[in-house]
Amino acid sequence: MPEAHSLSLDTLCIHAGQDPDPASGAVMTPIVLSSTFAQEAPGQHKGFDYSRAGNPTRTALEACYAAIEGARHGIAFGSGCAATTAILMTLASGDHVLCGDDLYGGTFRIFDKVMKPFGLGASFIDMTDPKKVAAAITPKTRMIWLETPSNPLLKIFDVAALAEIARRAKVSLVVDNTFATPLLQRPLDLGATASVHSATKYLNGHSDVVGGAVMTNDDELAERLHFLQKSVGAVPAPFDCYLVLRGLKTLGVRMQRHVESAKVLAEWLDGHPQVERVRYPGLASHPGHALAERQMKGPGGMITFDLAGGLPAARLFFGALRVFVCAESLGGVESLAEHPAIMTHASLPAETRRALGIGDGMIRISVGLEDAGDLRRDLEAGFAAARPTSASR
Ligand code: PLP
């Protein structure tokens, strides 16, 4: 394959790390299931000795991860949560991480229930104003952690400005790039130390793998993460690596269609009488719209909206959907709808959810690749079911 820097992202998604197999000529990367590898003599092998430490299918995926994020290193994990945990394990007891206030509930749980008992401190603040972030850094802060767009409120944070603050404070900046993907947003180019992904979502794109990834240009961090990957063992299975490689081949066209349909649906939702508020970075009314236009190549395929009528209306709405599947997760070819307060963000304390504005009428949708007209008609059926009858008004 030509040098990665001379190729476009769409091409890298299809080819990076995946030259035809030298042994057989196989065009598709072989799934190497072997847990162990023959050694010609003790300690002499072809680069692989044991599959937890390294596996050829995983190596191909890691090369592809690195290439599409424009990174020197890609490290694959068994889930997004495993990737998050591995990054936090590079820190020490007594260290502090400054986090965005709107994070995937499972990420919050890692900070709160897994790392806190080991002495890793964390605080959660709205990072919309970079000056407030600079002011919140303590002498113990070692890392800034954020999602942008965030989950589920789709806030947009200024990665370049926060990277500059991190650089001055000599702390690292980790961006969870799951919602945007490397196709729409390039955290490393904007100055972040590492980009982390739930590969379960858009990278794989078919809702049939749980996986995670970290991409970085920091050699020391990458070495430590490879060490943790091998030592802790949160590695993806070779078959899953193959599936993500296959999914990545269509990431470019998938993201194009996700964005196209999400824009149409967000505009329609924005004018809907039963919708109190739509959060979508592609709408001019979104407070982060201008920043998203600068920082992203497209506003993504996720929309969050507040349905009038709270939980009773939301239950009726979900009950009427036939194309959207009521399920956690996102980024697959199929459209999903979920209720953050009950589902993805249930691990947040109720008062935190309330303070953030994650209410009982909030619905998050992942716009899939189905016909946009069918999706709109499905949502219309949801609104019709949730509409207050004259008797209940
Ligand atoms: N980051 C974000 C933004 C997520 O939405 C998720 C899961 O929903 C994760 C990380 C965790 O990933 P996984 O479920 O693959 O462990």
CSV table of C-alpha atoms and ligand atoms in Angstrom, one decimal:
chain,number,residue,atom,x,y,z
A,1,MET,CA,0.0,0.0,0.0
A,2,PRO,CA,1.3,3.5,-0.7
A,3,GLU,CA,2.3,5.7,2.3
A,4,ALA,CA,-0.7,6.4,4.6
A,5,HIS,CA,-0.2,10.2,4.5
A,6,SER,CA,-0.7,10.2,0.7
A,7,LEU,CA,-4.1,8.5,0.9
A,8,SER,CA,-7.6,9.8,1.7
A,9,LEU,CA,-9.5,8.6,4.8
A,10,ASP,CA,-12.0,6.6,2.8
A,11,THR,CA,-9.1,4.6,1.2
A,12,LEU,CA,-7.3,4.1,4.5
A,13,CYS,CA,-10.5,2.7,6.0
A,14,ILE,CA,-10.5,0.0,3.4
A,15,HIS,CA,-6.8,-0.8,3.1
A,16,ALA,CA,-4.7,0.4,6.1
A,17,GLY,CA,-3.0,-2.5,7.8
A,18,GLN,CA,-4.5,-4.9,5.3
A,19,ASP,CA,-2.1,-5.8,2.6
A,20,PRO,CA,-2.9,-9.2,1.0
A,21,ASP,CA,-1.7,-12.1,3.2
A,22,PRO,CA,1.8,-12.9,2.1
A,23,ALA,CA,1.3,-16.7,2.8
A,24,SER,CA,-1.8,-17.2,0.7
A,25,GLY,CA,-2.6,-14.0,-1.2
A,26,ALA,CA,-5.9,-13.7,0.7
A,27,VAL,CA,-7.3,-10.2,0.0
A,28,MET,CA,-9.3,-10.2,3.2
A,29,THR,CA,-7.3,-10.3,6.4
A,30,PRO,CA,-7.2,-13.9,7.8
A,31,ILE,CA,-8.8,-14.5,11.2
A,32,VAL,CA,-6.0,-16.1,13.2
A,33,LEU,CA,-7.6,-17.9,16.0
A,34,SER,CA,-4.5,-19.6,17.4
A,35,SER,CA,-3.9,-18.7,21.0
A,36,THR,CA,-0.2,-19.6,20.7
A,37,PHE,CA,2.5,-19.5,18.0
A,38,ALA,CA,5.3,-21.9,17.2
A,39,GLN,CA,8.8,-20.8,18.1
A,40,GLU,CA,11.8,-22.0,16.0
A,41,ALA,CA,13.8,-22.1,19.2
A,42,PRO,CA,12.9,-20.7,22.7
A,43,GLY,CA,12.4,-17.0,22.2
A,44,GLN,CA,12.7,-17.1,18.4
A,45,HIS,CA,9.4,-16.4,16.7
A,46,LYS,CA,7.8,-14.4,13.9
A,47,GLY,CA,6.7,-11.5,16.1
A,48,PHE,CA,3.9,-13.4,17.9
A,49,ASP,CA,4.2,-15.7,20.9
A,50,TYR,CA,0.8,-15.6,22.6
A,51,SER,CA,-2.5,-14.1,21.5
A,52,ARG,CA,-3.1,-12.0,24.6
A,53,ALA,CA,0.2,-10.3,23.9
A,54,GLY,CA,-0.3,-10.0,20.2
A,55,ASN,CA,-2.3,-11.5,17.3
A,56,PRO,CA,-2.0,-10.9,13.6
A,57,THR,CA,-5.7,-10.0,13.1
A,58,ARG,CA,-5.5,-7.6,16.0
A,59,THR,CA,-2.3,-6.1,14.6
A,60,ALA,CA,-4.0,-5.4,11.3
A,61,LEU,CA,-6.9,-3.7,13.1
A,62,GLU,CA,-4.5,-1.6,15.2
A,63,ALA,CA,-2.7,-0.4,12.1
A,64,CYS,CA,-6.0,0.6,10.6
A,65,TYR,CA,-7.1,2.4,13.8
A,66,ALA,CA,-3.8,4.3,13.8
A,67,ALA,CA,-4.1,5.2,10.1
A,68,ILE,CA,-7.6,6.5,10.2
A,69,GLU,CA,-7.0,8.8,13.2
A,70,GLY,CA,-3.7,10.0,11.7
A,71,ALA,CA,-1.9,8.5,14.7
A,72,ARG,CA,1.4,6.6,15.2
A,73,HIS,CA,-0.2,4.1,17.5
A,74,GLY,CA,-3.6,2.3,17.6
A,75,ILE,CA,-4.3,0.0,20.5
A,76,ALA,CA,-7.4,-2.3,20.4
A,77,PHE,CA,-9.3,-3.3,23.5
A,78,GLY,CA,-12.2,-5.7,24.3
A,79,SER,CA,-14.6,-2.8,24.8
A,80,GLY,CA,-14.7,1.0,25.0
A,81,CYS,CA,-14.8,0.7,28.8
A,82,ALA,CA,-11.7,-1.5,28.7
A,83,ALA,CA,-9.9,1.2,26.7
A,84,THR,CA,-11.1,3.9,29.1
A,85,THR,CA,-9.9,1.9,32.1
A,86,ALA,CA,-6.5,1.2,30.5
A,87,ILE,CA,-5.9,4.9,30.0
A,88,LEU,CA,-6.9,5.6,33.6
A,89,MET,CA,-4.6,2.9,34.8
A,90,THR,CA,-1.6,4.9,33.5
A,91,LEU,CA,-2.3,7.3,36.3
A,92,ALA,CA,-1.5,6.8,40.0
A,93,SER,CA,-3.4,6.9,43.3
A,94,GLY,CA,-3.7,10.6,44.4
A,95,ASP,CA,-3.9,11.9,40.8
A,96,HIS,CA,-6.9,13.8,39.6
A,97,VAL,CA,-8.8,13.8,36.3
A,98,LEU,CA,-10.8,16.8,35.3
A,99,CYS,CA,-13.8,15.5,33.3
A,100,GLY,CA,-16.5,17.0,31.2
A,101,ASP,CA,-19.9,16.9,33.0
A,102,ASP,CA,-21.7,15.0,30.3
A,103,LEU,CA,-20.2,11.6,29.8
A,104,TYR,CA,-21.5,8.1,28.9
A,105,GLY,CA,-22.9,6.7,32.1
A,106,GLY,CA,-20.5,3.7,32.0
A,107,THR,CA,-17.5,6.1,31.8
A,108,PHE,CA,-18.8,8.0,34.9
A,109,ARG,CA,-19.2,4.7,36.7
A,110,ILE,CA,-15.6,3.8,35.9
A,111,PHE,CA,-14.4,7.0,37.5
A,112,ASP,CA,-16.9,6.8,40.4
A,113,LYS,CA,-17.0,3.1,41.3
A,114,VAL,CA,-13.9,1.5,39.9
A,115,MET,CA,-11.1,4.1,40.0
A,116,LYS,CA,-12.2,6.2,43.1
A,117,PRO,CA,-11.6,3.3,45.5
A,118,PHE,CA,-8.0,3.1,44.1
A,119,GLY,CA,-7.5,6.8,45.0
A,120,LEU,CA,-7.9,8.4,41.6
A,121,GLY,CA,-9.8,11.6,42.0
A,122,ALA,CA,-12.2,13.1,39.4
A,123,SER,CA,-14.4,16.1,39.1
A,124,PHE,CA,-17.0,16.9,36.5
A,125,ILE,CA,-17.5,20.3,35.0
A,126,ASP,CA,-19.2,21.9,32.0
A,127,MET,CA,-16.3,22.4,29.6
A,128,THR,CA,-18.1,24.8,27.3
A,129,ASP,CA,-16.0,27.7,28.6
A,130,PRO,CA,-12.3,26.8,28.4
A,131,LYS,CA,-11.4,29.5,31.0
A,132,LYS,CA,-13.5,27.6,33.6
A,133,VAL,CA,-11.5,24.4,32.7
A,134,ALA,CA,-8.2,26.2,33.2
A,135,ALA,CA,-9.4,27.5,36.6
A,136,ALA,CA,-10.5,24.0,37.7
A,137,ILE,CA,-7.1,22.4,37.2
A,138,THR,CA,-5.6,21.5,40.6
A,139,PRO,CA,-1.9,20.7,41.4
A,140,LYS,CA,-3.0,17.0,41.4
A,141,THR,CA,-4.7,17.1,37.9
A,142,ARG,CA,-2.9,14.9,35.4
A,143,MET,CA,-5.5,14.5,32.7
A,144,ILE,CA,-8.5,16.3,31.1
A,145,TRP,CA,-11.1,13.9,29.8
A,146,LEU,CA,-14.1,14.8,27.6
A,147,GLU,CA,-16.5,13.6,25.1
A,148,THR,CA,-17.4,15.9,22.2
A,149,PRO,CA,-20.2,15.7,21.0
A,150,SER,CA,-21.1,14.6,24.5
A,151,ASN,CA,-23.5,11.8,25.5
A,152,PRO,CA,-26.4,12.3,25.7
A,153,LEU,CA,-26.6,16.2,25.6
A,154,LEU,CA,-24.5,16.6,22.4
A,155,LYS,CA,-22.5,19.5,23.9
A,156,ILE,CA,-19.6,20.6,21.8
A,157,PHE,CA,-16.3,21.4,23.5
A,158,ASP,CA,-13.4,23.3,21.9
A,159,VAL,CA,-10.7,20.6,21.6
A,160,ALA,CA,-8.0,23.0,20.3
A,161,ALA,CA,-8.5,25.5,23.1
A,162,LEU,CA,-8.6,22.7,25.8
A,163,ALA,CA,-5.5,21.1,24.3
A,164,GLU,CA,-3.7,24.4,24.7
A,165,ILE,CA,-4.8,24.6,28.3
A,166,ALA,CA,-3.7,21.0,28.9
A,167,ARG,CA,-0.3,21.8,27.2
A,168,ARG,CA,0.3,24.8,29.4
A,169,ALA,CA,-0.7,22.9,32.6
A,170,LYS,CA,1.4,19.9,31.5
A,171,VAL,CA,-1.5,17.5,31.7
A,172,SER,CA,-2.8,15.2,29.0
A,173,LEU,CA,-6.0,15.6,27.1
A,174,VAL,CA,-8.1,12.6,26.2
A,175,VAL,CA,-11.0,13.0,23.8
A,176,ASP,CA,-13.7,10.3,23.5
A,177,ASN,CA,-14.3,10.5,19.8
A,178,THR,CA,-16.9,7.8,19.7
A,179,PHE,CA,-19.8,10.0,18.5
A,180,ALA,CA,-17.9,11.9,15.8
A,181,THR,CA,-15.5,9.1,14.5
A,182,PRO,CA,-12.2,10.1,12.9
A,183,LEU,CA,-14.1,10.8,9.7
A,184,LEU,CA,-15.8,13.8,11.2
A,185,GLN,CA,-13.4,15.0,13.9
A,186,ARG,CA,-9.6,14.7,14.4
A,187,PRO,CA,-8.8,15.2,18.1
A,188,LEU,CA,-5.0,14.5,17.6
A,189,ASP,CA,-4.7,17.1,14.9
A,190,LEU,CA,-6.4,19.5,17.3
A,191,GLY,CA,-3.7,18.8,20.0
A,192,ALA,CA,-5.2,16.0,22.1
A,193,THR,CA,-2.9,13.4,23.6
A,194,ALA,CA,-5.2,10.5,22.8
A,195,SER,CA,-8.4,9.7,21.2
A,196,VAL,CA,-10.5,6.9,22.7
A,197,HIS,CA,-13.4,5.1,21.0
A,198,SER,CA,-16.1,2.6,21.8
A,199,ALA,CA,-15.5,0.7,18.5
A,200,THR,CA,-18.9,-1.0,19.3
A,201,LYS,CA,-20.5,2.0,17.7
A,202,TYR,CA,-19.7,3.7,14.4
A,203,LEU,CA,-16.2,2.1,13.8
A,204,ASN,CA,-17.7,-1.4,13.6
A,205,GLY,CA,-21.1,0.0,12.6
A,206,HIS,CA,-23.2,-3.2,12.6
A,207,SER,CA,-24.0,-3.7,16.3
A,208,ASP,CA,-22.4,-7.1,16.4
A,209,VAL,CA,-19.1,-6.4,18.2
A,210,VAL,CA,-18.2,-4.9,21.5
A,211,GLY,CA,-14.7,-3.3,21.1
A,212,GLY,CA,-12.6,-0.3,22.1
A,213,ALA,CA,-9.7,1.6,20.7
A,214,VAL,CA,-7.1,4.2,21.7
A,215,MET,CA,-5.1,6.2,19.2
A,216,THR,CA,-2.2,8.4,20.1
A,217,ASN,CA,1.1,9.9,18.9
A,218,ASP,CA,2.5,9.7,22.4
A,219,ASP,CA,5.1,6.9,22.2
A,220,GLU,CA,5.4,6.5,26.0
A,221,LEU,CA,1.6,6.4,26.5
A,222,ALA,CA,1.3,3.8,23.7
A,223,GLU,CA,4.0,1.6,25.2
A,224,ARG,CA,2.3,1.7,28.6
A,225,LEU,CA,-1.1,0.9,27.0
A,226,HIS,CA,0.3,-2.0,25.1
A,227,PHE,CA,1.8,-3.2,28.4
A,228,LEU,CA,-1.6,-2.9,30.1
A,229,GLN,CA,-3.5,-4.5,27.2
A,230,LYS,CA,-1.2,-7.5,27.5
A,231,SER,CA,-1.0,-7.6,31.3
A,232,VAL,CA,-4.6,-7.0,32.2
A,233,GLY,CA,-5.8,-9.0,29.2
A,234,ALA,CA,-8.8,-6.9,28.1
A,235,VAL,CA,-8.2,-7.8,24.4
A,236,PRO,CA,-10.6,-8.2,21.6
A,237,ALA,CA,-11.1,-11.7,20.0
A,238,PRO,CA,-9.6,-12.2,16.5
A,239,PHE,CA,-13.0,-12.7,15.1
A,240,ASP,CA,-14.2,-9.4,16.5
A,241,CYS,CA,-11.1,-7.7,15.1
A,242,TYR,CA,-12.0,-9.1,11.7
A,243,LEU,CA,-15.5,-7.8,12.0
A,244,VAL,CA,-14.4,-4.3,12.9
A,245,LEU,CA,-12.0,-4.3,10.0
A,246,ARG,CA,-14.9,-5.3,7.7
A,247,GLY,CA,-17.1,-2.6,9.2
A,248,LEU,CA,-14.4,0.1,8.9
A,249,LYS,CA,-14.3,-0.4,5.1
A,250,THR,CA,-17.7,1.3,4.8
A,251,LEU,CA,-17.2,3.9,7.5
A,252,GLY,CA,-16.8,6.8,5.0
A,253,VAL,CA,-20.0,6.1,3.2
A,254,ARG,CA,-21.9,5.2,6.3
A,255,MET,CA,-21.0,8.5,8.1
A,256,GLN,CA,-22.0,10.5,5.0
A,257,ARG,CA,-25.5,8.9,5.1
A,258,HIS,CA,-25.8,9.1,8.9
A,259,VAL,CA,-25.2,12.8,8.7
A,260,GLU,CA,-27.4,13.4,5.7
A,261,SER,CA,-30.4,11.7,7.3
A,262,ALA,CA,-29.8,13.1,10.8
A,263,LYS,CA,-29.8,16.7,9.4
A,264,VAL,CA,-33.2,16.2,7.8
A,265,LEU,CA,-34.7,14.6,10.9
A,266,ALA,CA,-33.2,17.2,13.3
A,267,GLU,CA,-34.7,20.0,11.3
A,268,TRP,CA,-38.1,18.3,11.2
A,269,LEU,CA,-38.0,17.5,14.9
A,270,ASP,CA,-37.0,21.1,15.6
A,271,GLY,CA,-40.4,22.4,14.3
A,272,HIS,CA,-42.5,19.6,15.9
A,273,PRO,CA,-45.1,20.8,18.3
A,274,GLN,CA,-44.6,17.9,20.7
A,275,VAL,CA,-40.8,18.5,20.9
A,276,GLU,CA,-39.7,20.9,23.6
A,277,ARG,CA,-36.1,21.0,22.6
A,278,VAL,CA,-33.8,19.4,20.0
A,279,ARG,CA,-30.1,19.0,20.6
A,280,TYR,CA,-28.2,18.5,17.4
A,281,PRO,CA,-25.0,20.3,16.6
A,282,GLY,CA,-26.0,20.8,13.0
A,283,LEU,CA,-28.9,23.1,14.0
A,284,ALA,CA,-28.1,26.8,14.0
A,285,SER,CA,-30.0,26.9,17.4
A,286,HIS,CA,-27.4,24.6,19.0
A,287,PRO,CA,-25.1,26.6,21.3
A,288,GLY,CA,-22.1,24.8,19.9
A,289,HIS,CA,-23.1,25.0,16.2
A,290,ALA,CA,-20.4,27.5,15.1
A,291,LEU,CA,-17.7,25.5,17.0
A,292,ALA,CA,-19.0,22.2,15.5
A,293,GLU,CA,-18.8,23.7,12.0
A,294,ARG,CA,-15.2,24.7,12.7
A,295,GLN,CA,-14.1,21.6,14.5
A,296,MET,CA,-16.1,18.8,12.7
A,297,LYS,CA,-16.6,17.8,9.1
A,298,GLY,CA,-20.2,17.1,9.9
A,299,PRO,CA,-22.5,17.2,12.9
A,300,GLY,CA,-22.9,13.4,13.2
A,301,GLY,CA,-25.8,11.0,13.3
A,302,MET,CA,-27.0,11.4,16.9
A,303,ILE,CA,-30.0,13.5,17.9
A,304,THR,CA,-31.4,14.1,21.4
A,305,PHE,CA,-34.8,15.7,22.0
A,306,ASP,CA,-37.1,16.4,24.8
A,307,LEU,CA,-40.6,15.1,24.3
A,308,ALA,CA,-43.5,17.0,25.8
A,309,GLY,CA,-45.4,15.0,28.4
A,310,GLY,CA,-42.4,13.4,30.2
A,311,LEU,CA,-42.2,9.7,31.0
A,312,PRO,CA,-45.8,8.7,30.2
A,313,ALA,CA,-45.5,10.2,26.8
A,314,ALA,CA,-42.1,8.7,26.2
A,315,ARG,CA,-43.4,5.2,27.1
A,316,LEU,CA,-46.2,5.6,24.5
A,317,PHE,CA,-43.7,7.0,22.0
A,318,PHE,CA,-41.4,4.1,22.3
A,319,GLY,CA,-44.3,1.6,22.2
A,320,ALA,CA,-45.3,2.9,18.7
A,321,LEU,CA,-41.9,2.6,17.0
A,322,ARG,CA,-41.5,-0.1,14.4
A,323,VAL,CA,-38.4,0.8,12.5
A,324,PHE,CA,-36.4,2.4,15.3
A,325,VAL,CA,-35.5,-0.3,17.8
A,326,CYS,CA,-35.7,0.7,21.5
A,327,ALA,CA,-32.1,-0.3,22.6
A,328,GLU,CA,-29.0,1.1,24.1
A,329,SER,CA,-25.9,1.8,21.9
A,330,LEU,CA,-25.6,3.7,18.7
A,331,GLY,CA,-23.7,4.0,15.4
A,332,GLY,CA,-25.1,0.9,13.7
A,333,VAL,CA,-26.7,0.6,10.3
A,334,GLU,CA,-30.1,0.3,12.1
A,335,SER,CA,-31.7,3.2,13.8
A,336,LEU,CA,-32.0,3.0,17.6
A,337,ALA,CA,-33.9,5.0,20.1
A,338,GLU,CA,-33.3,5.1,23.8
A,339,HIS,CA,-34.3,6.8,27.0
A,340,PRO,CA,-31.1,8.1,28.7
A,341,ALA,CA,-32.6,8.5,32.2
A,342,ILE,CA,-33.7,4.9,32.4
A,343,MET,CA,-31.2,3.3,30.1
A,344,THR,CA,-27.6,4.6,29.2
A,345,HIS,CA,-27.4,7.1,32.0
A,346,ALA,CA,-29.1,5.2,34.8
A,347,SER,CA,-25.7,4.9,36.6
A,348,LEU,CA,-25.6,8.7,37.1
A,349,PRO,CA,-27.1,9.7,40.5
A,350,ALA,CA,-30.7,11.1,40.0
A,351,GLU,CA,-29.7,14.6,41.2
A,352,THR,CA,-26.8,14.7,38.7
A,353,ARG,CA,-29.1,13.8,35.9
A,354,ARG,CA,-31.6,16.4,37.0
A,355,ALA,CA,-28.8,19.1,37.3
A,356,LEU,CA,-27.6,18.2,33.8
A,357,GLY,CA,-31.1,18.4,32.3
A,358,ILE,CA,-31.4,14.7,31.5
A,359,GLY,CA,-35.2,14.6,32.1
A,360,ASP,CA,-37.8,11.9,31.8
A,361,GLY,CA,-39.0,13.1,28.4
A,362,MET,CA,-35.5,13.0,26.9
A,363,ILE,CA,-35.1,10.6,24.0
A,364,ARG,CA,-31.8,9.9,22.2
A,365,ILE,CA,-31.8,8.6,18.6
A,366,SER,CA,-29.1,7.1,16.6
A,367,VAL,CA,-30.1,7.7,13.0
A,368,GLY,CA,-29.3,4.6,10.9
A,369,LEU,CA,-29.0,4.0,7.2
A,370,GLU,CA,-32.6,3.2,6.5
A,371,ASP,CA,-34.6,5.4,4.2
A,372,ALA,CA,-35.0,8.8,5.9
A,373,GLY,CA,-38.7,9.0,4.9
A,374,ASP,CA,-39.4,5.7,6.6
A,375,LEU,CA,-37.6,7.0,9.7
A,376,ARG,CA,-39.6,10.1,9.8
A,377,ARG,CA,-42.9,8.2,9.4
A,378,ASP,CA,-41.8,5.9,12.2
A,379,LEU,CA,-41.2,8.9,14.5
A,380,GLU,CA,-44.5,10.4,13.4
A,381,ALA,CA,-46.2,7.2,14.6
A,382,GLY,CA,-44.4,7.7,18.0
A,383,PHE,CA,-45.6,11.3,18.3
A,384,ALA,CA,-49.2,10.3,17.3
A,385,ALA,CA,-49.2,7.7,20.1
A,386,ALA,CA,-47.7,10.2,22.6
A,387,ARG,CA,-50.1,13.0,21.7
A,388,PRO,CA,-52.4,14.0,24.5
A,389,THR,CA,-56.0,13.1,23.8
A,390,SER,CA,-58.6,15.8,24.3
A,391,ALA,CA,-59.8,13.8,27.3
A,392,SER,CA,-56.4,13.9,29.0
A,393,ARG,CA,-55.7,17.6,28.2
B,1,PLP,N1,-17.8,6.1,25.2
B,1,PLP,C1,-19.0,6.4,24.7
B,1,PLP,C2,-19.3,7.8,24.2
B,1,PLP,C3,-20.1,5.5,24.7
B,1,PLP,O1,-21.3,5.8,24.3
B,1,PLP,C4,-19.8,4.2,25.2
B,1,PLP,C5,-20.9,3.2,25.3
B,1,PLP,O2,-22.0,3.4,25.0
B,1,PLP,C6,-18.5,3.9,25.7
B,1,PLP,C7,-17.6,4.9,25.7
B,1,PLP,C8,-18.2,2.5,26.3
B,1,PLP,O3,-18.0,1.6,25.2
B,1,PLP,P1,-18.3,0.1,25.3
B,1,PLP,O4,-19.8,-0.1,25.5
B,1,PLP,O5,-17.8,-0.4,24.0
B,1,PLP,O6,-17.6,-0.5,26.5
